[in-house]
Short mmCIF file of C-alpha atoms and ligand atoms in Angstrom, two decimals:
data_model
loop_
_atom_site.label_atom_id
_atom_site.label_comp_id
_atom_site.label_asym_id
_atom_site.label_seq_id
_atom_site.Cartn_x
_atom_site.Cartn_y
_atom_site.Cartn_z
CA UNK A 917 -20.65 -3.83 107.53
CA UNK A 918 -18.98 -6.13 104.96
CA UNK A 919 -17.06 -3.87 103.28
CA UNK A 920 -15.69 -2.34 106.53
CA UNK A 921 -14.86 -5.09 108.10
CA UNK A 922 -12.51 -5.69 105.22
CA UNK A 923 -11.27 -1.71 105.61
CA UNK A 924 -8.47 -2.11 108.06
CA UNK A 925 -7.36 -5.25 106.64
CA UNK A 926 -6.80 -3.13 103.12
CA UNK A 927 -5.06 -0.30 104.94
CA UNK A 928 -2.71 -2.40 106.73
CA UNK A 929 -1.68 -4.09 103.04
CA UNK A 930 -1.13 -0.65 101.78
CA UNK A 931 0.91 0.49 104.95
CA UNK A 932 2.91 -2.67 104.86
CA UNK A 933 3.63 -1.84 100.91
CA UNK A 934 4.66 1.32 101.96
CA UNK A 935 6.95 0.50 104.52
CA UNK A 936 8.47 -1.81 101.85
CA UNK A 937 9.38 0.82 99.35
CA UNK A 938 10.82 3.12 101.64
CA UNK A 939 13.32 0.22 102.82
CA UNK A 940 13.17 -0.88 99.66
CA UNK A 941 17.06 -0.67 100.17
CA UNK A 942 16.88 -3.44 102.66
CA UNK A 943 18.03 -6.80 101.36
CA UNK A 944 14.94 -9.43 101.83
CA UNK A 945 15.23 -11.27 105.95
CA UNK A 946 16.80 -14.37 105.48
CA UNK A 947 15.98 -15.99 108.12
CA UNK A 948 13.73 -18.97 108.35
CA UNK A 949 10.76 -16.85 109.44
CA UNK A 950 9.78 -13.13 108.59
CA UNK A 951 9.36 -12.98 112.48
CA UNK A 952 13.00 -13.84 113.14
CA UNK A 953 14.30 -10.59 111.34
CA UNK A 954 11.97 -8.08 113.92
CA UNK A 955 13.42 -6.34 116.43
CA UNK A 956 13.39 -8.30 120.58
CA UNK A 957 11.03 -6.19 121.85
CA UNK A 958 11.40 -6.96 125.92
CA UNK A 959 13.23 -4.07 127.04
CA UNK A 960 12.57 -4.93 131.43
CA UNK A 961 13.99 -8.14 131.47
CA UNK A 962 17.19 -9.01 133.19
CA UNK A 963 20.28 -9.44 131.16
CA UNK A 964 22.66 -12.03 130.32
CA UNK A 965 24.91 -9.77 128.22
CA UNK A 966 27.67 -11.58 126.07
CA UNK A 967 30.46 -10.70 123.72
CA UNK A 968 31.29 -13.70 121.04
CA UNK A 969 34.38 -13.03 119.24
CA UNK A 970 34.56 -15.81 117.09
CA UNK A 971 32.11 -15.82 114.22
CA UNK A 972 31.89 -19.96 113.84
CA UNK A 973 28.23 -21.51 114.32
CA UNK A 974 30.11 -24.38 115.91
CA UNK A 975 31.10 -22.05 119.01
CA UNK A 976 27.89 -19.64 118.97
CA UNK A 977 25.44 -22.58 118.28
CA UNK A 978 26.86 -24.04 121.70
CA UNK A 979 25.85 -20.85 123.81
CA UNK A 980 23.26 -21.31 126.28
CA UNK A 981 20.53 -19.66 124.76
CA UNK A 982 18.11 -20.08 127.60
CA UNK A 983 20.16 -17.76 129.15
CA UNK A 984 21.79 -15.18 126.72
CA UNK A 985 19.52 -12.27 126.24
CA UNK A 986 22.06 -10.03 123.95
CA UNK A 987 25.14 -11.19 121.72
CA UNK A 988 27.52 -8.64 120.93
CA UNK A 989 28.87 -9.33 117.72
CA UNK A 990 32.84 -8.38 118.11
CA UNK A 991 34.48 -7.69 114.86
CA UNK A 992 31.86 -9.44 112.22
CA UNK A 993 28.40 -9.74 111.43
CA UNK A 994 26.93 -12.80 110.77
CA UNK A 995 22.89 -12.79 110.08
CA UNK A 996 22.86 -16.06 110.84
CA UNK A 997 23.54 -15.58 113.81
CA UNK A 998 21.21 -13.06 114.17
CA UNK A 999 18.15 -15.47 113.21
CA UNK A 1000 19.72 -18.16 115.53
CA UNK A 1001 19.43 -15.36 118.41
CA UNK A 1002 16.10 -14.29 117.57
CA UNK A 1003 15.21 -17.53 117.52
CA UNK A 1004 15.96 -17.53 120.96
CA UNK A 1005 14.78 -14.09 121.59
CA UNK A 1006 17.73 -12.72 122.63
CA UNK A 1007 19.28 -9.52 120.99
CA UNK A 1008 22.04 -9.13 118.40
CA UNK A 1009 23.61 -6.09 118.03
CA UNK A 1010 26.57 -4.18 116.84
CA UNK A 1011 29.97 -3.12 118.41
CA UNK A 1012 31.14 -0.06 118.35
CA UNK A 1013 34.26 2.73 118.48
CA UNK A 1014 34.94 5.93 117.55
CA UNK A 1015 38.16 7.72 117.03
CA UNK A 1016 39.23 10.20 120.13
CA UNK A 1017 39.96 13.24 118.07
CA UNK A 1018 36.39 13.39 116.12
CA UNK A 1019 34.33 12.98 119.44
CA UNK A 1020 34.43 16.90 119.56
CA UNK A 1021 33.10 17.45 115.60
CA UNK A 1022 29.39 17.80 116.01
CA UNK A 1023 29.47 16.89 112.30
CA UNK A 1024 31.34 13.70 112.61
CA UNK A 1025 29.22 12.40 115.19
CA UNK A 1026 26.30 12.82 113.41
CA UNK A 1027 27.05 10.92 110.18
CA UNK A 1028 28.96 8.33 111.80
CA UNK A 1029 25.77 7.64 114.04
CA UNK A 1030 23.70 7.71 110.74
CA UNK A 1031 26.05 5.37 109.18
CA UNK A 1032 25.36 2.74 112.29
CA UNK A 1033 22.06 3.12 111.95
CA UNK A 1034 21.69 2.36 108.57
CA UNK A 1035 24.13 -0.81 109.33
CA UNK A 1036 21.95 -2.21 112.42
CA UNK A 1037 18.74 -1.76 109.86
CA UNK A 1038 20.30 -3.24 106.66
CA UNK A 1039 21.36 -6.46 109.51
CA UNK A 1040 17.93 -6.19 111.51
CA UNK A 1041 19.99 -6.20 114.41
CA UNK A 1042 18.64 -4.83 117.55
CA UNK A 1043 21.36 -2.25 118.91
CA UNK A 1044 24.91 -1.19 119.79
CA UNK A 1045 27.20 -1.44 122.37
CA UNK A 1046 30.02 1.60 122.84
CA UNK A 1047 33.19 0.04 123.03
CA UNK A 1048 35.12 3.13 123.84
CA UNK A 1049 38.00 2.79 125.81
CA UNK A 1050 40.59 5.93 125.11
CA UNK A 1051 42.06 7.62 127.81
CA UNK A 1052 40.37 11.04 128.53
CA UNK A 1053 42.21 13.51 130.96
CA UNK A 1054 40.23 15.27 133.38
CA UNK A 1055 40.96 18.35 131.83
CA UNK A 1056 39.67 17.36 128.73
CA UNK A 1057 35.78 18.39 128.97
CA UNK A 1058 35.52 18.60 125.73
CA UNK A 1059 36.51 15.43 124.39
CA UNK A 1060 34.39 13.78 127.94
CA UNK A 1061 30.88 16.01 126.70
CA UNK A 1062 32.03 15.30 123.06
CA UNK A 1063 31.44 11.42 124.01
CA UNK A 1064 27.96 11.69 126.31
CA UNK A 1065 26.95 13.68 123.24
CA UNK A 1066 27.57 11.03 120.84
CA UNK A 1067 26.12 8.27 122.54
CA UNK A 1068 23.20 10.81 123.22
CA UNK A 1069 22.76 11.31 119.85
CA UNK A 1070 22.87 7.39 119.22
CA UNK A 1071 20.71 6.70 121.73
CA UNK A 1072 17.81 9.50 120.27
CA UNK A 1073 18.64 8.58 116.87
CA UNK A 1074 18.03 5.00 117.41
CA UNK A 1075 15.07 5.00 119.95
CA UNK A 1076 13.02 7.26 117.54
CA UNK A 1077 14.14 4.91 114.48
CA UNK A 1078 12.63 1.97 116.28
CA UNK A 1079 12.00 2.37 120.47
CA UNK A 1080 13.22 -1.38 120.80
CA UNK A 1081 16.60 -0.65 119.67
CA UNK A 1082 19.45 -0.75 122.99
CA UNK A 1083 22.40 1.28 122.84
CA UNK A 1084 24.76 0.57 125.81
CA UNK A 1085 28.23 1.68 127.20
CA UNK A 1086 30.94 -0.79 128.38
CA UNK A 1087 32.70 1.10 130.84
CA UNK A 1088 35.45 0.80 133.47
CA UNK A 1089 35.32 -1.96 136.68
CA UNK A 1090 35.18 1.61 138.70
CA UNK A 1091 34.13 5.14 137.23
CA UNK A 1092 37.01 7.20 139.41
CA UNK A 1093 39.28 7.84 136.31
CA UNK A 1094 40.58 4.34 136.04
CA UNK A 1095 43.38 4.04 133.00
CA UNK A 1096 42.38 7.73 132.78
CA UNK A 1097 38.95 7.25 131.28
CA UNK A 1098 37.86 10.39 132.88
CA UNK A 1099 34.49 10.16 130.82
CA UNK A 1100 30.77 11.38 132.32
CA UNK A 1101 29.59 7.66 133.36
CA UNK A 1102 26.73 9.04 135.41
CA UNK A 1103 25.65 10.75 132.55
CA UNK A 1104 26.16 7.98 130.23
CA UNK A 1105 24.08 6.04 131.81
CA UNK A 1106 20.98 8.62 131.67
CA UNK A 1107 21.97 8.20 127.48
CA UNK A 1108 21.80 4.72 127.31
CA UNK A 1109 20.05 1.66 128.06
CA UNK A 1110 22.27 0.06 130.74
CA UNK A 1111 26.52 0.80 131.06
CA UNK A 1112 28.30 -2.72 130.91
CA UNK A 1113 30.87 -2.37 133.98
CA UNK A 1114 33.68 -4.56 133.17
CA UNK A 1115 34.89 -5.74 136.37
CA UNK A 1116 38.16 -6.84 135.19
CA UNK A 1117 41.86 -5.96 134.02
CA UNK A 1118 41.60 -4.54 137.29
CA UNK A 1119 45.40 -4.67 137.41
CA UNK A 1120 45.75 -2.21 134.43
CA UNK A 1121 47.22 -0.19 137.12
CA UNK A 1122 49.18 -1.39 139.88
CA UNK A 1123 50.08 1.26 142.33
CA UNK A 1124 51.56 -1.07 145.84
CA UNK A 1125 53.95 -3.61 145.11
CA UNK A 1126 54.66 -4.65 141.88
CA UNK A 1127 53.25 -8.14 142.00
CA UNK A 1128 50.82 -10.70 140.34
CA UNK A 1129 47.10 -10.11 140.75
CA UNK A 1130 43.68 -10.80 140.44
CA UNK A 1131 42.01 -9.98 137.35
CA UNK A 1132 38.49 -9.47 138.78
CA UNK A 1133 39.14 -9.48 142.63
CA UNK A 1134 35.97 -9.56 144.36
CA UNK A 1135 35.83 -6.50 147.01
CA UNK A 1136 37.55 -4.51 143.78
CA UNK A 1137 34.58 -5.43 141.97
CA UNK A 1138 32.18 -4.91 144.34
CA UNK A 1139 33.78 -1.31 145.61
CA UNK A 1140 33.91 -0.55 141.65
CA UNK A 1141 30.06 -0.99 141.17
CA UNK A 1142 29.64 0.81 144.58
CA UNK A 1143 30.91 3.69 143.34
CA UNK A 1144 28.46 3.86 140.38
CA UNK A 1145 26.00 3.33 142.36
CA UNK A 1146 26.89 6.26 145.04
CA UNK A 1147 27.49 8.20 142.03
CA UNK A 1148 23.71 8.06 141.41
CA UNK A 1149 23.66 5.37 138.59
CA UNK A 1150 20.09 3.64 138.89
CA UNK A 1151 20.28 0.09 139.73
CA UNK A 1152 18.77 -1.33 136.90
CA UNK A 1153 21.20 0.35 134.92
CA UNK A 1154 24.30 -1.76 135.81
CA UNK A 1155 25.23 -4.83 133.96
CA UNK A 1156 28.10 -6.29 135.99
CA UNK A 1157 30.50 -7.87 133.28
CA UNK A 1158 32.63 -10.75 134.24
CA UNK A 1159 36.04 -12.21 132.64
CA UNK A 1160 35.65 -15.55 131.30
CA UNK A 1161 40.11 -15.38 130.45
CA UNK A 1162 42.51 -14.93 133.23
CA UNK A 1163 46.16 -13.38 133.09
CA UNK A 1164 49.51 -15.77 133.33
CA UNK A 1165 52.52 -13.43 134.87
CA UNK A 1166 56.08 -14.60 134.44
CA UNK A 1167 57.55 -14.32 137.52
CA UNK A 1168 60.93 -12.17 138.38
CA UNK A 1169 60.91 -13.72 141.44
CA UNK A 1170 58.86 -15.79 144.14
CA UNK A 1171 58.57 -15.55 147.56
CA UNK A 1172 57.82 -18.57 149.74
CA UNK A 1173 54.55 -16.94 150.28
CA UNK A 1174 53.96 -17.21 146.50
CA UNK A 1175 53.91 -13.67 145.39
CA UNK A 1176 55.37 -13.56 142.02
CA UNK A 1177 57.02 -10.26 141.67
CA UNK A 1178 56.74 -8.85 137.99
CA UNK A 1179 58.47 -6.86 135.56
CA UNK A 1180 57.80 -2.98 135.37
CA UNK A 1181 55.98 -2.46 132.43
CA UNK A 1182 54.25 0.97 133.40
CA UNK A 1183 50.54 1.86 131.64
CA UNK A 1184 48.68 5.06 131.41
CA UNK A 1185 50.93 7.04 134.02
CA UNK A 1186 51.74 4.07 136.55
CA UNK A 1187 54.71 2.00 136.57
CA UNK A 1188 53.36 -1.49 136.98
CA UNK A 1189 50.63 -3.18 135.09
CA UNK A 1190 48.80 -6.53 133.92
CA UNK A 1191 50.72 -5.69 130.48
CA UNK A 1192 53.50 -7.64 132.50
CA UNK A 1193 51.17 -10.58 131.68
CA UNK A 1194 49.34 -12.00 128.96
CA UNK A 1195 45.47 -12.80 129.00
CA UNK A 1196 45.06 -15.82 128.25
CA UNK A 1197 41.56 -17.78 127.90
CA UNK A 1198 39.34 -20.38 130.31
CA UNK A 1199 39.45 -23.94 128.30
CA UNK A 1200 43.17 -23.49 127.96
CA UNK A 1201 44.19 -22.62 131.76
CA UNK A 1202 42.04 -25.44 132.86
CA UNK A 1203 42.88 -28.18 129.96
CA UNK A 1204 46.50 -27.39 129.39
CA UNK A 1205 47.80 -25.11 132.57
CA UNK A 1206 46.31 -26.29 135.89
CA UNK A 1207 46.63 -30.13 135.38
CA UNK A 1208 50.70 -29.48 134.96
CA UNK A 1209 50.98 -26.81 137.71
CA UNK A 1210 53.20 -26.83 140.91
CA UNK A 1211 50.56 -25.72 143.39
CA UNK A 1212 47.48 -26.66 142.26
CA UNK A 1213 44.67 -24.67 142.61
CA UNK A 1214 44.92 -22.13 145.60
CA UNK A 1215 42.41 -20.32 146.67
CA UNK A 1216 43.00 -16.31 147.17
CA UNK A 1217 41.20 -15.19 150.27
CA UNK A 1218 41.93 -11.58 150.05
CA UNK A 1219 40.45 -11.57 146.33
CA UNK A 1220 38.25 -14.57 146.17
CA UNK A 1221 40.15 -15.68 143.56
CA UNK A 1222 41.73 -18.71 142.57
CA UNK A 1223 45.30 -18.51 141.09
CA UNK A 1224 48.07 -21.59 140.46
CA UNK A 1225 51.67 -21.62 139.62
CA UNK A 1226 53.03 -22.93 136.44
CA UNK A 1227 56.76 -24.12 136.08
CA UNK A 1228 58.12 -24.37 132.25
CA UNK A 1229 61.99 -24.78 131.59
CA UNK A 1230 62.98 -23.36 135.21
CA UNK A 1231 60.57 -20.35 134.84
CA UNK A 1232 58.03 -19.86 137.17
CA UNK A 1233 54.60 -18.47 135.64
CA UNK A 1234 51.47 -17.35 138.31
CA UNK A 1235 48.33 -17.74 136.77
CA UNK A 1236 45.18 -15.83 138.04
CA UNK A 1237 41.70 -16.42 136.83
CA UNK A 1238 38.33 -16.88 137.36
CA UNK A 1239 36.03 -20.36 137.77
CA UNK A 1240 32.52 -20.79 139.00
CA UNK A 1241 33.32 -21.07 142.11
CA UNK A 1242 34.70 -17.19 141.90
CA UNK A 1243 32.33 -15.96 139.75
CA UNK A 1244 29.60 -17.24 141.59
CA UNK A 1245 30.20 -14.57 143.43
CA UNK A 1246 30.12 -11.79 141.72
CA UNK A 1247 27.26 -12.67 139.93
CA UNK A 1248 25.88 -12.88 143.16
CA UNK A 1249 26.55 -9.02 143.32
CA UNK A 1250 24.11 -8.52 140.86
CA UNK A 1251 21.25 -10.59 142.03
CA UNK A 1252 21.87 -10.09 145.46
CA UNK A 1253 21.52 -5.74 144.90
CA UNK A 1254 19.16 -6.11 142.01
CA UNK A 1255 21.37 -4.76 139.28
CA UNK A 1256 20.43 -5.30 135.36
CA UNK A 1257 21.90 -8.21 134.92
CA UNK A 1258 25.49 -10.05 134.15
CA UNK A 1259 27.90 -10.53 131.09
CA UNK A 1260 31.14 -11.79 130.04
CA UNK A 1261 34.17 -10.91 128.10
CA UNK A 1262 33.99 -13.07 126.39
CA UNK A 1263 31.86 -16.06 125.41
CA UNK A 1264 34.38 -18.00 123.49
CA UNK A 1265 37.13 -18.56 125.80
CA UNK A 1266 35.48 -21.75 126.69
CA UNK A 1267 35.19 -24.25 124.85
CA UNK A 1268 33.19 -27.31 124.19
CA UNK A 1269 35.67 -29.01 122.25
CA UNK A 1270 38.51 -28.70 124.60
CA UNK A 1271 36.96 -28.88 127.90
CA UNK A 1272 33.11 -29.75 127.71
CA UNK A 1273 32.77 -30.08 131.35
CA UNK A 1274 34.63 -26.66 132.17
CA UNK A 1275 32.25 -25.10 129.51
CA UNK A 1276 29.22 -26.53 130.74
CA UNK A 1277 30.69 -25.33 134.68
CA UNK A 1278 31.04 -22.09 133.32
CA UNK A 1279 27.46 -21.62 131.11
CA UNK A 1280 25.39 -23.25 134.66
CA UNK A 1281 27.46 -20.89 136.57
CA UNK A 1282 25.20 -18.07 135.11
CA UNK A 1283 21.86 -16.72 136.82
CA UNK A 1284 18.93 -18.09 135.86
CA UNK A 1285 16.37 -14.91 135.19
CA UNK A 1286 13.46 -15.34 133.91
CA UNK A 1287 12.91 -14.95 129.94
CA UNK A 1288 10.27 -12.65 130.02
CA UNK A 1289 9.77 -9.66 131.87
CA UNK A 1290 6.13 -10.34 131.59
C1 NAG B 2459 34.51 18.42 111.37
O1 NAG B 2459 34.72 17.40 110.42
C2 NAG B 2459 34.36 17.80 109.11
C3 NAG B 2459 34.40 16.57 108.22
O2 NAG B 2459 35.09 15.51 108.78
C4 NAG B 2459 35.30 18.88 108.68
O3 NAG B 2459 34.98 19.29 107.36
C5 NAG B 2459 35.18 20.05 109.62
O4 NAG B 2459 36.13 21.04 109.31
C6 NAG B 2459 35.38 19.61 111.05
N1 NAG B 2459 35.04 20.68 111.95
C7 NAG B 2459 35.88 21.13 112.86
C8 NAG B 2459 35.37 22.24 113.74
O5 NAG B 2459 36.99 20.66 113.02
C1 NAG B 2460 37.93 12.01 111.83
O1 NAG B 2460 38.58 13.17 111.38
C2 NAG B 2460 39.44 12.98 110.27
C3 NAG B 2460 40.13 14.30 109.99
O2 NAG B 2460 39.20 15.32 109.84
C4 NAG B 2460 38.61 12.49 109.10
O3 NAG B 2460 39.46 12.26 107.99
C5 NAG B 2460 37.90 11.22 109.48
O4 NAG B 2460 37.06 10.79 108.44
C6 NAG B 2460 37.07 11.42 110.73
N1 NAG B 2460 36.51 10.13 111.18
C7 NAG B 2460 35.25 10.01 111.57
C8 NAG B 2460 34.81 8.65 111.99
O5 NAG B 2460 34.49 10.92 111.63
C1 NAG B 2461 45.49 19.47 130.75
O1 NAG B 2461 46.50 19.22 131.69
C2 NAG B 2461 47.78 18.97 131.11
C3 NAG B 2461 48.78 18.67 132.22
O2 NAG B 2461 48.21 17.87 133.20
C4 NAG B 2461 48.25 20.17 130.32
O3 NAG B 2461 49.48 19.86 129.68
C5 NAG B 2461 47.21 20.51 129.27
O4 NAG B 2461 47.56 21.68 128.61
C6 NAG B 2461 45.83 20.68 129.90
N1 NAG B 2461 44.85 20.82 128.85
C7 NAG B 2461 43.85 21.67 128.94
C8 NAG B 2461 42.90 21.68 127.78
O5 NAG B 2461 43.69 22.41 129.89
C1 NAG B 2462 20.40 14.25 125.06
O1 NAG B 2462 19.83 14.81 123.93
C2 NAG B 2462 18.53 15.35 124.14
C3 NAG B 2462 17.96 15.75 122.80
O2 NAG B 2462 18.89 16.49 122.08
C4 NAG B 2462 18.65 16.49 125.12
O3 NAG B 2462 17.37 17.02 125.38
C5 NAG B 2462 19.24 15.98 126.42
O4 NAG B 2462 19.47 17.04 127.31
C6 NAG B 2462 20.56 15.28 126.16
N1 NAG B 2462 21.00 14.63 127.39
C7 NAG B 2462 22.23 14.73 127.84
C8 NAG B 2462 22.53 14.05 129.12
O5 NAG B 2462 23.09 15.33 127.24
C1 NAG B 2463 58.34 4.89 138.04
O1 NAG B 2463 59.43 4.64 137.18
C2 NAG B 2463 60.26 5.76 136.99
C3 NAG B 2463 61.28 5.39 135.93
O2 NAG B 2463 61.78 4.12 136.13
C4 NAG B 2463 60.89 6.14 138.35
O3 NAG B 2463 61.69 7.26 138.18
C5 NAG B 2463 59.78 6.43 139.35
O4 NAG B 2463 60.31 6.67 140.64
C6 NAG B 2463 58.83 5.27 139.43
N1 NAG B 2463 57.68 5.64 140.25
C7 NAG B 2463 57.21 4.87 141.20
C8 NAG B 2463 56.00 5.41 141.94
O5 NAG B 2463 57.69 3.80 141.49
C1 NAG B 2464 42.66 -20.36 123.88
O1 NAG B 2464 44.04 -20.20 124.03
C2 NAG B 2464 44.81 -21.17 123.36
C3 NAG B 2464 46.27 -20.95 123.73
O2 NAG B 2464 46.65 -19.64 123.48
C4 NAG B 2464 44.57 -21.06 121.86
O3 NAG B 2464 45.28 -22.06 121.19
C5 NAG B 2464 43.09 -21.22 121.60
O4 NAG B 2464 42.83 -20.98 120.24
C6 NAG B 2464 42.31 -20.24 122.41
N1 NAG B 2464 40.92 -20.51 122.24
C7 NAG B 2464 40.07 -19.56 122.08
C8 NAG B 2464 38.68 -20.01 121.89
O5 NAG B 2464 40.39 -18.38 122.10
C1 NAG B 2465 57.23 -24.17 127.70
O1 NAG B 2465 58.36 -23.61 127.10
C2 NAG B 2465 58.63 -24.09 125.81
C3 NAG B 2465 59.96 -23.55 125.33
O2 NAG B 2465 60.23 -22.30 125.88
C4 NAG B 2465 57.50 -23.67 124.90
O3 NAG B 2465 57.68 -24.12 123.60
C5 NAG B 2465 56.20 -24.24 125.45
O4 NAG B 2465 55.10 -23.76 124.69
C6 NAG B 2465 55.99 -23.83 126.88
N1 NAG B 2465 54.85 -24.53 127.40
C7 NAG B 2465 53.78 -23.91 127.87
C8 NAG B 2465 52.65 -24.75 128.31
O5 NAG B 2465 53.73 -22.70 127.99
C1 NAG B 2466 25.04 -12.89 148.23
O1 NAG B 2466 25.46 -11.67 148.80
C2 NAG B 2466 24.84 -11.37 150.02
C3 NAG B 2466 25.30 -9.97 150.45
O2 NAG B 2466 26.69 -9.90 150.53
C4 NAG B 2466 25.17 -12.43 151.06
O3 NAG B 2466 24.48 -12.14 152.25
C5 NAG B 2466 24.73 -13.80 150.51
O4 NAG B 2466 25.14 -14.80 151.41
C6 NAG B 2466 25.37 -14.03 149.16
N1 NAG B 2466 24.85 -15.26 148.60
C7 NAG B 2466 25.63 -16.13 147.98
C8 NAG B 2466 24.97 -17.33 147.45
O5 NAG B 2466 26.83 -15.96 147.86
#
């Protein structure tokens, strides 16, 4: 009885020994605990889905981490960071392209999904998040199937590697061919843990007058998720993803009315676009723009947004954007239809530094979900 009682205890030693020579590759966790480098296992919660582009502990250290349940690391790795958001138990994972004219080499996408792989394991990061954005004509079936298949093969490589590991899609604030992203988003999301619908630059492609807009109007937003969900995407696999920057326009002219008429700068096949603009991020419009506008802060009532003029050496500038009191609503989208979750793009254009109270605005603005799916 002795002796077996001890049995299991022996075989998981050997097991464990095992599993450490075949990663033997693997540079030791170092994080504080061994527990901090394993894989977030909770895979029902909801989601509070961010992108942090700035890899400085004093801006990620700041997040609200009883909210954020997965950090997209944009352009850098940091393992840090990675312990800090296991901590926490929210995911870390990996960002993600892929040139257009390999999506249709079945060879390509194969070692380029091993070579992720092998970079999420090495980082004991939890995932990766597509951030394909090419245009795709409609014609183009090949390069569209060439994509589902490699997040497919992503998503089957990775779940079998370790069943924890999320792969999602960021995808367009409506799936009808938007910028010409004519990619399979209803089957996307059958490949994928959740798509991340980024409800804004929703004036990529202005086809009425050629004027200032919203970035992230609300019945834009809400008629973009619509249409994923008519499509036949399941509920629960809709993140709706937020802007956290706005867009200031230099106006050609102004009406009394205040719409600032912009220059033609055409994008993807239409004439007029935000490229007018430039995005620019939330500490700064609300710290250095709004205090010195000409208007003040108006409210939009046939986008929910707010918006402010801006007058520099004779020049008028319209500046569109989103606060809590706008993204309240959307978020309200979510919760309100039982979607995923929310997100933003991106996490760093506040800023505690430069406008603590605007930051703090912006982080309460957030759902509350529970942690635990439990
Ligand atoms: C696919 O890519 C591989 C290596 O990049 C190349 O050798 C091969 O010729 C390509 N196949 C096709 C069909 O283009
Ligand atoms: C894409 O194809 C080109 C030309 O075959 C090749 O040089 C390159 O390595 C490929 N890139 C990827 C990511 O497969
Ligand atoms: C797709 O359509 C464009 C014109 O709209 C045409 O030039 C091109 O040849 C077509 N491509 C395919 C693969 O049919
Ligand atoms: C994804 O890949 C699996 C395994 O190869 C396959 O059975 C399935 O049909 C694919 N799904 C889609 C939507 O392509
Ligand atoms: C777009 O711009 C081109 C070139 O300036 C012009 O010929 C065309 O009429 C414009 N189209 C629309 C819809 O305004
Ligand atoms: C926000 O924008 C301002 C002005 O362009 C810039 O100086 C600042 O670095 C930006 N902050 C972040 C966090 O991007
Ligand atoms: C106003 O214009 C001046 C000169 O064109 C420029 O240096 C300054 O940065 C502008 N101010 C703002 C807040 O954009
Ligand atoms: C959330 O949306 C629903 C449906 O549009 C609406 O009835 C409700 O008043 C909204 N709640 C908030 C807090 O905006």
């Amino acid at each position: 009885m002795g002796r077996e009682f001890f049995c299991p205890v022996t075989i998981v030693f050997v097991f464990s020994l095992i599993v450490f020579i075949v990663n033997g590759t693997k540079t030791s966790c170092p994080c504080a605990t061994e527990q901090q480098c394993e894989v977030i296992k909770d895979d029902k919660r909801k989601e509070i889905f961010i992108f942090s582009l700035e890899n400085s502990k004093d801006k990620w250290s700041r997040y609200d981490w009883s909210k954020v349940t997965t950090v997209v690391m944009v352009g850098y790795i940091n393992l840090e960071l990675m312990c800090f958001a296991h901590k926490h138990g929210a995911r870390a994972v990996l960002i993600a392209n892929f040139p257009k004219a390999n999506l249709t080499n079945a060879t390509d996408r194969s070692k380029w999904v091993k070579k992720n792989l092998q970079t999420v394991q090495k980082n004991y990061l939890d995932g990766i998040n597509f951030d394909f954005e090419d245009f795709i004509e409609e014609n183009r079936t090949d390069q569209r199937d060439g994509y589902t298949s490699l997040v497919n093969e992503t998503f089957q490589t990775f779940k079998q590697a370790n069943k924890n590991y999320q792969v999602t899609v960021d995808v367009a604030w409506s799936p009808v061919g938007v910028d010409s992203r004519f990619y399979d988003y209803l089957k996307l999301s059958y490949v994928s843990d959740f798509l991340f619908i980024m409800s804004y630059d929703e004036q990529s492609q202005i086809y009425g007058e050629c004027v200032a807009g919203a970035n992230s109007g609300f019945y834009k937003t809400l008629s973009g998720f619509y249409k994923y969900y008519e499509m036949g995407a399941d509920l629960n696999k809709l993140v709706l993803g937020v802007p956290w920057y706005g867009y200031i326009y230099q106006c050609v002219s102004i009406t009394k009315d205040n719409k600032c008429a912009i220059k033609h700068v055409p994008f993807r096949g239409v004439n007029c676009s935000d490229a007018a603009g430039h995005e620019i991020n939330y500490s700064y419009i609300m710290a250095s723009l709004l205090p010195k506008s000409s208007t003040g802060r108006i409210w939009d009532r046939e986008t929910l947004s707010p918006r402010f003029n801006f007058v520099n050496n004779t020049i008028t500038y319209q500046i569109w954007y989103d606060d809590p009191e706008s993204l309240a609503l959307k978020y309200n989208i979510s919760t309100y239809h039982g979607l995923r979750g929310v997100g933003m793009w991106n996490a760093d254009a506040v800023d505690f530094a430069i406008d603590p109270q605007g930051a703090k605005g912006m982080w309460d603005a957030l759902p509350v979900y529970p942690r635990n799916s439990s």
